[in-house]
Coordinates of N, CA and C in Angstrom, one line a residue:
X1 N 80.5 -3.4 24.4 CA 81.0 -4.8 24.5 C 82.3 -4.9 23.8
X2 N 83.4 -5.7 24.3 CA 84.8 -6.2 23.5 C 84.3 -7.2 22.6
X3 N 84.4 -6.9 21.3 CA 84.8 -8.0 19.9 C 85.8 -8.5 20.8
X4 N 87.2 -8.0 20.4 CA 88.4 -8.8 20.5 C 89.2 -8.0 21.6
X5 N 90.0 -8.7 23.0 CA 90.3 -7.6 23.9 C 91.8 -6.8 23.3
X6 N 92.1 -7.4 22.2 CA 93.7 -6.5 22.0 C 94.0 -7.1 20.5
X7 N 93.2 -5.9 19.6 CA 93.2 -6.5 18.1 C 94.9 -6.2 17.3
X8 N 95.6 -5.6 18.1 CA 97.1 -4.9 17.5 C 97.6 -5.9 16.2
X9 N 97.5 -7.0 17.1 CA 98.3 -8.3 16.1 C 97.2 -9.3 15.4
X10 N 96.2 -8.6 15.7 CA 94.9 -9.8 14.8 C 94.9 -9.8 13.1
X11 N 95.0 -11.3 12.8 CA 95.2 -11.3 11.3 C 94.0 -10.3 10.4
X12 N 94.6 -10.4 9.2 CA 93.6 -9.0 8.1 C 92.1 -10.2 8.1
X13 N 91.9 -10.9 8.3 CA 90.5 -11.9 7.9 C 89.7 -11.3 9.6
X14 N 90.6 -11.0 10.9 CA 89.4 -10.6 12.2 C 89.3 -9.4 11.8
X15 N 90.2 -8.7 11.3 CA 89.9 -7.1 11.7 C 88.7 -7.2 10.2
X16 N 88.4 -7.7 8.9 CA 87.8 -7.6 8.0 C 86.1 -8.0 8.8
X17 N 86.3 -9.1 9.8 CA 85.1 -9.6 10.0 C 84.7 -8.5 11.3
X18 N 85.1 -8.0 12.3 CA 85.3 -6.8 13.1 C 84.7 -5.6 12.7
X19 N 85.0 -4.9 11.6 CA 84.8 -4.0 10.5 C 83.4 -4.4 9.9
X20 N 82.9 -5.6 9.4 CA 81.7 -6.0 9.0 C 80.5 -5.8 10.2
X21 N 80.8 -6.4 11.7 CA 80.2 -6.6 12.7 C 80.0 -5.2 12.9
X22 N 80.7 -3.9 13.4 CA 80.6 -2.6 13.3 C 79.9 -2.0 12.1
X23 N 80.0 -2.4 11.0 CA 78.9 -1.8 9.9 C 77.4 -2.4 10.2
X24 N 77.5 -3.5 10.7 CA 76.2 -4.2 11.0 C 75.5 -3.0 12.2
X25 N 76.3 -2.6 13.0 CA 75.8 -1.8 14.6 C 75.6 -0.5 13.9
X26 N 75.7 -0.3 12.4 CA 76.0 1.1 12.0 C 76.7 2.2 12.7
X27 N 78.3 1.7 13.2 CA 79.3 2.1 13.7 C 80.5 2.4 12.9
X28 N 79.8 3.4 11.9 CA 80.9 3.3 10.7 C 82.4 3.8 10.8
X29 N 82.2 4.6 11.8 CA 83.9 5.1 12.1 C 84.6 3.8 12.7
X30 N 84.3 2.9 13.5 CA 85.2 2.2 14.0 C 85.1 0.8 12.7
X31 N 83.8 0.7 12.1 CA 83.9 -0.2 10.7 C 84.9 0.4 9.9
X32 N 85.0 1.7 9.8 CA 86.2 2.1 8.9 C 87.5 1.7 9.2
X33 N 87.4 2.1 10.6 CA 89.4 1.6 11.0 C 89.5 0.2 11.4
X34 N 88.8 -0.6 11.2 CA 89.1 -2.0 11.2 C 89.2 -2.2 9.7
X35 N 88.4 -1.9 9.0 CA 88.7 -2.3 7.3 C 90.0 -1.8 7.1
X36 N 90.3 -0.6 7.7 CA 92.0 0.1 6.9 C 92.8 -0.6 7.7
X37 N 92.7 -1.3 8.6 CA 93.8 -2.0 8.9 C 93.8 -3.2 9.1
X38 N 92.7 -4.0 8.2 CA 92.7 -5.7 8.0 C 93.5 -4.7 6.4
X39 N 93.1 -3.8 5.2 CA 94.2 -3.4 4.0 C 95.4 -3.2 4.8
X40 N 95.6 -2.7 5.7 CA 97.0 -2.6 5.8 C 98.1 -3.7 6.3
X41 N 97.1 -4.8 6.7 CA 97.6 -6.1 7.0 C 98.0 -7.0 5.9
X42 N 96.9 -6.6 4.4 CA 96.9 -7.8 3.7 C 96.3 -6.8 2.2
X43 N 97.2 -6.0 1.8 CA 96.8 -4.5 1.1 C 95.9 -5.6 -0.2
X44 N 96.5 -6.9 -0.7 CA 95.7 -7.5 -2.4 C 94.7 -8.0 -2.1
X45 N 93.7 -8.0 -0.5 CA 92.9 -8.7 -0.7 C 91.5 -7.7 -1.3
X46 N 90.9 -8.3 -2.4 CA 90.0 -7.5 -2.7 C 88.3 -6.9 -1.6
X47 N 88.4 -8.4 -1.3 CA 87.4 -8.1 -0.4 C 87.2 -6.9 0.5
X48 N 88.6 -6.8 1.6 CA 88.8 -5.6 2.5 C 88.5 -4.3 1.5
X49 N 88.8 -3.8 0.6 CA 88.9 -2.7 -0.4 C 87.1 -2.4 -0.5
X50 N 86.4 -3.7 -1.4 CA 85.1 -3.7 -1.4 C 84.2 -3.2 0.0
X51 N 84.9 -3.8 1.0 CA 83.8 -3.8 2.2 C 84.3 -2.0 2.8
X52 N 85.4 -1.7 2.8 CA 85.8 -0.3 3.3 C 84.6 0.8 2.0
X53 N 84.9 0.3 1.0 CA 83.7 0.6 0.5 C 82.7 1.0 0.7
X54 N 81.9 -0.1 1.0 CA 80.2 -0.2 1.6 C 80.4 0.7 2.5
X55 N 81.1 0.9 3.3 CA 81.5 1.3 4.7 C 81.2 3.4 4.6
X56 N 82.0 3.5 3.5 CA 82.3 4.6 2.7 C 81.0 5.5 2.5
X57 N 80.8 4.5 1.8 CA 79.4 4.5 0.7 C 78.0 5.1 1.7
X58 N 77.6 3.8 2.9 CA 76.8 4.2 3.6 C 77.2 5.1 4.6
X59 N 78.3 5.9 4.7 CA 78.5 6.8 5.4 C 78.7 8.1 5.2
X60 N 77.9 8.3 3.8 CA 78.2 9.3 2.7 C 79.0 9.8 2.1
X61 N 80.7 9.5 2.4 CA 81.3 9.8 1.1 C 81.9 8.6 0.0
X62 N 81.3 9.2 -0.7 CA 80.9 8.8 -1.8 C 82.2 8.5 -2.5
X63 N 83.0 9.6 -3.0 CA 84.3 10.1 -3.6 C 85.3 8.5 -3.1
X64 N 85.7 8.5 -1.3 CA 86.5 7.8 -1.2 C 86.3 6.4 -1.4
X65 N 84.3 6.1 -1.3 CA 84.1 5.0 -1.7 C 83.9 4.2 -2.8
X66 N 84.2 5.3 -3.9 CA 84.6 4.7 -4.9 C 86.0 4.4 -5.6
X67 N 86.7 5.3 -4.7 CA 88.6 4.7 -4.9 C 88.8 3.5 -4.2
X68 N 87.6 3.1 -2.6 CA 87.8 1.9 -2.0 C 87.7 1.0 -3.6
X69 N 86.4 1.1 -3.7 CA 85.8 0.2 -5.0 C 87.1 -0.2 -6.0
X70 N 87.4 1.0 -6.4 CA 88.3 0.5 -7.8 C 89.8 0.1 -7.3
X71 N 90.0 0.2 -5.8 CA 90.9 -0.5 -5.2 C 90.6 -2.0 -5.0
X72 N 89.5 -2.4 -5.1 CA 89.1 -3.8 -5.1 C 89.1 -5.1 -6.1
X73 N 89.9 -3.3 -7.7 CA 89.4 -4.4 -8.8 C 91.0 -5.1 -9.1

């Protein structure tokens, strides 16, 4: 199913909530490239950093999910 039909120009807060919705379906590859690119929309928000995170974290690596983490602080 389409979340959004053409996310290119969607602000860092859809592609963050996009990224969440995909971690929910445990779709972690496409939860990942929505989190890296709501950060690359809006690189200080901490939230995106935390949630690429989780993302990380439940997808076993561990290593980059804790540079998400301490990118969040």
């Amino acid at each position: 199913a389409t979340l959004w039909a053409d996310t290119r120009n969607a602000p860092g807060a859809a592609l963050h909530l996009l990224g969440l919705i995909r971690l929910g379906q445990k779709r972690h590859v496409d939860a990942e490239r929505f989190l890296r690119r709501a950060i690359a929309a809006e690189p200080r928000i901490a939230r995106h950093h935390a949630a690429l995170g989780d993302v990380l974290s439940q997808a076993g690596v561990h290593t980059a999910a804790a540079d998400a983490y301490g990118a969040a602080l």
